[in-house]
Amino acid sequence: MADDTQRAVTLHRTSLGQYEVRNARGGTMTIGVGDGADFTPVELLLAALGGCTGADVDFIVSKRAEPDDFTVHVTADKVRDETGGNRLINLVVQLQATFPEGAGGDAAREMLPRAARMSHDRLCTVSRTVELGTPVDTRTR
């Protein structure tokens, strides 16, 4: 593991319910509350789950054959639970990949389920964090 283990983003309010997100490398994006085209925080969480799993699996199977198509579809249901709080249930990450005919494609197809398990069980930081229920310390300054 690298010595620099901290990950961070900064959000700056641009208007009511609209924020610009910046990472340490200078990347930016805007997020909103769902009244425009910007991604919502929940959609970003789903994208993070799919992106983390997808990248893990892609790196593993693409060593065997370059996919003809590789799609990750992530779904969840937003509910109000018994405590009155909002949360997501029924999180599903669905990987769909097609590979060319031949030995490389056969090897990639065979590896796909194992790569998905490897991502889920130990590689994907996002899904492991969600499943393990890491506490969030919310502070004000």
mmCIF file of C-alpha atoms in Angstrom:
data_model
loop_
_atom_site.group_PDB
_atom_site.id
_atom_site.type_symbol
_atom_site.label_atom_id
_atom_site.label_comp_id
_atom_site.label_asym_id
_atom_site.label_seq_id
_atom_site.Cartn_x
_atom_site.Cartn_y
_atom_site.Cartn_z
ATOM 1 C CA MET A 1 0.000 0.000 0.000
ATOM 2 C CA ALA A 2 1.258 3.498 -0.816
ATOM 3 C CA ASP A 3 2.436 5.760 1.988
ATOM 4 C CA ASP A 4 -0.187 8.355 0.994
ATOM 5 C CA THR A 5 -3.416 6.628 2.013
ATOM 6 C CA GLN A 6 -5.694 9.641 2.481
ATOM 7 C CA ARG A 7 -8.283 10.350 -0.195
ATOM 8 C CA ALA A 8 -10.174 13.658 -0.311
ATOM 9 C CA VAL A 9 -12.469 15.880 -2.326
ATOM 10 C CA THR A 10 -13.674 19.400 -1.598
ATOM 11 C CA LEU A 11 -17.170 20.674 -2.396
ATOM 12 C CA HIS A 12 -17.844 24.367 -2.899
ATOM 13 C CA ARG A 13 -21.411 25.707 -3.006
ATOM 14 C CA THR A 14 -22.194 27.468 -6.287
ATOM 15 C CA SER A 15 -25.916 27.967 -5.602
ATOM 16 C CA LEU A 16 -28.668 26.414 -3.510
ATOM 17 C CA GLY A 17 -28.315 22.629 -3.897
ATOM 18 C CA GLN A 18 -25.480 22.955 -6.453
ATOM 19 C CA TYR A 19 -21.838 22.207 -5.684
ATOM 20 C CA GLU A 20 -18.554 22.031 -7.514
ATOM 21 C CA VAL A 21 -16.466 19.045 -6.466
ATOM 22 C CA ARG A 22 -12.681 19.219 -6.827
ATOM 23 C CA ASN A 23 -10.094 16.497 -6.270
ATOM 24 C CA ALA A 24 -6.425 16.928 -5.402
ATOM 25 C CA ARG A 25 -5.420 16.346 -9.052
ATOM 26 C CA GLY A 26 -7.474 19.334 -10.237
ATOM 27 C CA GLY A 27 -10.461 17.429 -11.609
ATOM 28 C CA THR A 28 -13.836 19.088 -11.171
ATOM 29 C CA MET A 29 -17.480 18.208 -11.605
ATOM 30 C CA THR A 30 -20.768 19.655 -10.455
ATOM 31 C CA ILE A 31 -23.382 17.854 -8.424
ATOM 32 C CA GLY A 32 -26.926 18.810 -7.564
ATOM 33 C CA VAL A 33 -30.023 17.677 -5.788
ATOM 34 C CA GLY A 34 -31.847 16.212 -8.774
ATOM 35 C CA ASP A 35 -33.583 19.206 -10.310
ATOM 36 C CA GLY A 36 -31.206 19.366 -13.279
ATOM 37 C CA ALA A 37 -28.878 17.184 -15.324
ATOM 38 C CA ASP A 38 -26.097 17.060 -12.696
ATOM 39 C CA PHE A 39 -25.564 13.837 -10.828
ATOM 40 C CA THR A 40 -27.040 13.615 -7.342
ATOM 41 C CA PRO A 41 -24.961 12.367 -4.399
ATOM 42 C CA VAL A 42 -26.849 9.039 -4.489
ATOM 43 C CA GLU A 43 -26.139 8.644 -8.206
ATOM 44 C CA LEU A 44 -22.466 9.363 -7.492
ATOM 45 C CA LEU A 45 -22.439 6.616 -4.869
ATOM 46 C CA LEU A 46 -23.922 4.202 -7.414
ATOM 47 C CA ALA A 47 -21.377 5.358 -9.996
ATOM 48 C CA ALA A 48 -18.578 4.837 -7.470
ATOM 49 C CA LEU A 49 -19.768 1.288 -6.782
ATOM 50 C CA GLY A 50 -20.005 0.506 -10.478
ATOM 51 C CA GLY A 51 -16.792 2.294 -11.376
ATOM 52 C CA CYS A 52 -14.768 0.566 -8.689
ATOM 53 C CA THR A 53 -16.113 -2.896 -9.508
ATOM 54 C CA GLY A 54 -15.990 -2.278 -13.243
ATOM 55 C CA ALA A 55 -12.377 -1.113 -13.177
ATOM 56 C CA ASP A 56 -11.289 -4.085 -11.053
ATOM 57 C CA VAL A 57 -12.978 -6.582 -13.334
ATOM 58 C CA ASP A 58 -11.913 -4.824 -16.531
ATOM 59 C CA PHE A 59 -8.231 -4.880 -15.551
ATOM 60 C CA ILE A 60 -8.441 -8.596 -14.756
ATOM 61 C CA VAL A 61 -10.398 -9.866 -17.783
ATOM 62 C CA SER A 62 -8.787 -7.548 -20.334
ATOM 63 C CA LYS A 63 -5.472 -9.315 -19.723
ATOM 64 C CA ARG A 64 -7.072 -12.273 -21.480
ATOM 65 C CA ALA A 65 -8.984 -10.463 -24.245
ATOM 66 C CA GLU A 66 -10.128 -6.929 -25.003
ATOM 67 C CA PRO A 67 -13.928 -6.883 -24.550
ATOM 68 C CA ASP A 68 -16.165 -6.120 -27.511
ATOM 69 C CA ASP A 69 -18.564 -4.511 -25.022
ATOM 70 C CA PHE A 70 -18.301 -3.879 -21.282
ATOM 71 C CA THR A 71 -21.196 -2.350 -19.355
ATOM 72 C CA VAL A 72 -21.831 -1.962 -15.636
ATOM 73 C CA HIS A 73 -25.400 -1.233 -14.473
ATOM 74 C CA VAL A 74 -25.945 -0.317 -10.814
ATOM 75 C CA THR A 75 -29.339 -0.122 -9.128
ATOM 76 C CA ALA A 76 -30.681 0.453 -5.635
ATOM 77 C CA ASP A 77 -33.916 1.407 -3.926
ATOM 78 C CA LYS A 78 -33.988 4.546 -1.792
ATOM 79 C CA VAL A 79 -36.185 4.018 1.273
ATOM 80 C CA ARG A 80 -37.031 5.661 4.559
ATOM 81 C CA ASP A 81 -36.204 3.099 7.220
ATOM 82 C CA GLU A 82 -37.806 2.363 10.593
ATOM 83 C CA THR A 83 -35.751 5.122 12.278
ATOM 84 C CA GLY A 84 -37.076 7.715 9.803
ATOM 85 C CA GLY A 85 -33.758 8.008 7.986
ATOM 86 C CA ASN A 86 -33.073 7.667 4.265
ATOM 87 C CA ARG A 87 -30.869 4.891 2.962
ATOM 88 C CA LEU A 88 -30.364 2.576 0.014
ATOM 89 C CA ILE A 89 -31.329 -1.085 -0.066
ATOM 90 C CA ASN A 90 -31.136 -3.761 -2.742
ATOM 91 C CA LEU A 91 -27.789 -2.569 -4.122
ATOM 92 C CA VAL A 92 -26.971 -4.549 -7.280
ATOM 93 C CA VAL A 93 -23.915 -4.221 -9.515
ATOM 94 C CA GLN A 94 -24.589 -6.008 -12.818
ATOM 95 C CA LEU A 95 -21.633 -6.622 -15.135
ATOM 96 C CA GLN A 96 -22.266 -7.422 -18.784
ATOM 97 C CA ALA A 97 -19.356 -8.140 -21.069
ATOM 98 C CA THR A 98 -18.920 -9.718 -24.463
ATOM 99 C CA PHE A 99 -15.603 -10.953 -25.759
ATOM 100 C CA PRO A 100 -14.354 -12.028 -29.174
ATOM 101 C CA GLU A 101 -14.400 -15.649 -30.249
ATOM 102 C CA GLY A 102 -11.253 -17.648 -29.650
ATOM 103 C CA ALA A 103 -9.037 -18.779 -26.803
ATOM 104 C CA GLY A 104 -8.530 -15.287 -25.349
ATOM 105 C CA GLY A 105 -12.253 -14.543 -25.366
ATOM 106 C CA ASP A 106 -12.988 -17.939 -23.829
ATOM 107 C CA ALA A 107 -10.465 -17.255 -21.055
ATOM 108 C CA ALA A 108 -11.984 -13.810 -20.398
ATOM 109 C CA ARG A 109 -15.532 -15.219 -20.279
ATOM 110 C CA GLU A 110 -14.389 -17.908 -17.860
ATOM 111 C CA MET A 111 -12.592 -15.357 -15.662
ATOM 112 C CA LEU A 112 -15.472 -12.850 -15.517
ATOM 113 C CA PRO A 113 -17.387 -14.385 -12.548
ATOM 114 C CA ARG A 114 -14.172 -14.951 -10.584
ATOM 115 C CA ALA A 115 -13.014 -11.387 -11.235
ATOM 116 C CA ALA A 116 -16.388 -10.076 -10.018
ATOM 117 C CA ARG A 117 -16.021 -12.105 -6.788
ATOM 118 C CA MET A 118 -12.449 -10.863 -6.300
ATOM 119 C CA SER A 119 -13.610 -7.272 -6.668
ATOM 120 C CA HIS A 120 -16.478 -7.779 -4.240
ATOM 121 C CA ASP A 121 -14.522 -9.791 -1.665
ATOM 122 C CA ARG A 122 -11.291 -7.810 -1.480
ATOM 123 C CA LEU A 123 -10.452 -5.317 -4.235
ATOM 124 C CA CYS A 124 -13.212 -2.699 -4.499
ATOM 125 C CA THR A 125 -12.695 -0.131 -1.742
ATOM 126 C CA VAL A 126 -16.122 1.411 -2.332
ATOM 127 C CA SER A 127 -18.279 -1.701 -2.046
ATOM 128 C CA ARG A 128 -16.235 -3.043 0.872
ATOM 129 C CA THR A 129 -16.627 0.272 2.717
ATOM 130 C CA VAL A 130 -20.391 0.248 2.154
ATOM 131 C CA GLU A 131 -20.767 -3.389 3.191
ATOM 132 C CA LEU A 132 -18.568 -3.098 6.262
ATOM 133 C CA GLY A 133 -20.524 -0.045 7.403
ATOM 134 C CA THR A 134 -17.629 2.316 8.069
ATOM 135 C CA PRO A 135 -18.707 5.111 10.438
ATOM 136 C CA VAL A 136 -18.904 8.671 9.064
ATOM 137 C CA ASP A 137 -17.733 11.465 11.379
ATOM 138 C CA THR A 138 -19.619 14.630 10.363
ATOM 139 C CA ARG A 139 -18.089 17.814 11.847
ATOM 140 C CA THR A 140 -18.660 21.559 11.666
ATOM 141 C CA ARG A 141 -16.093 24.295 11.867
#
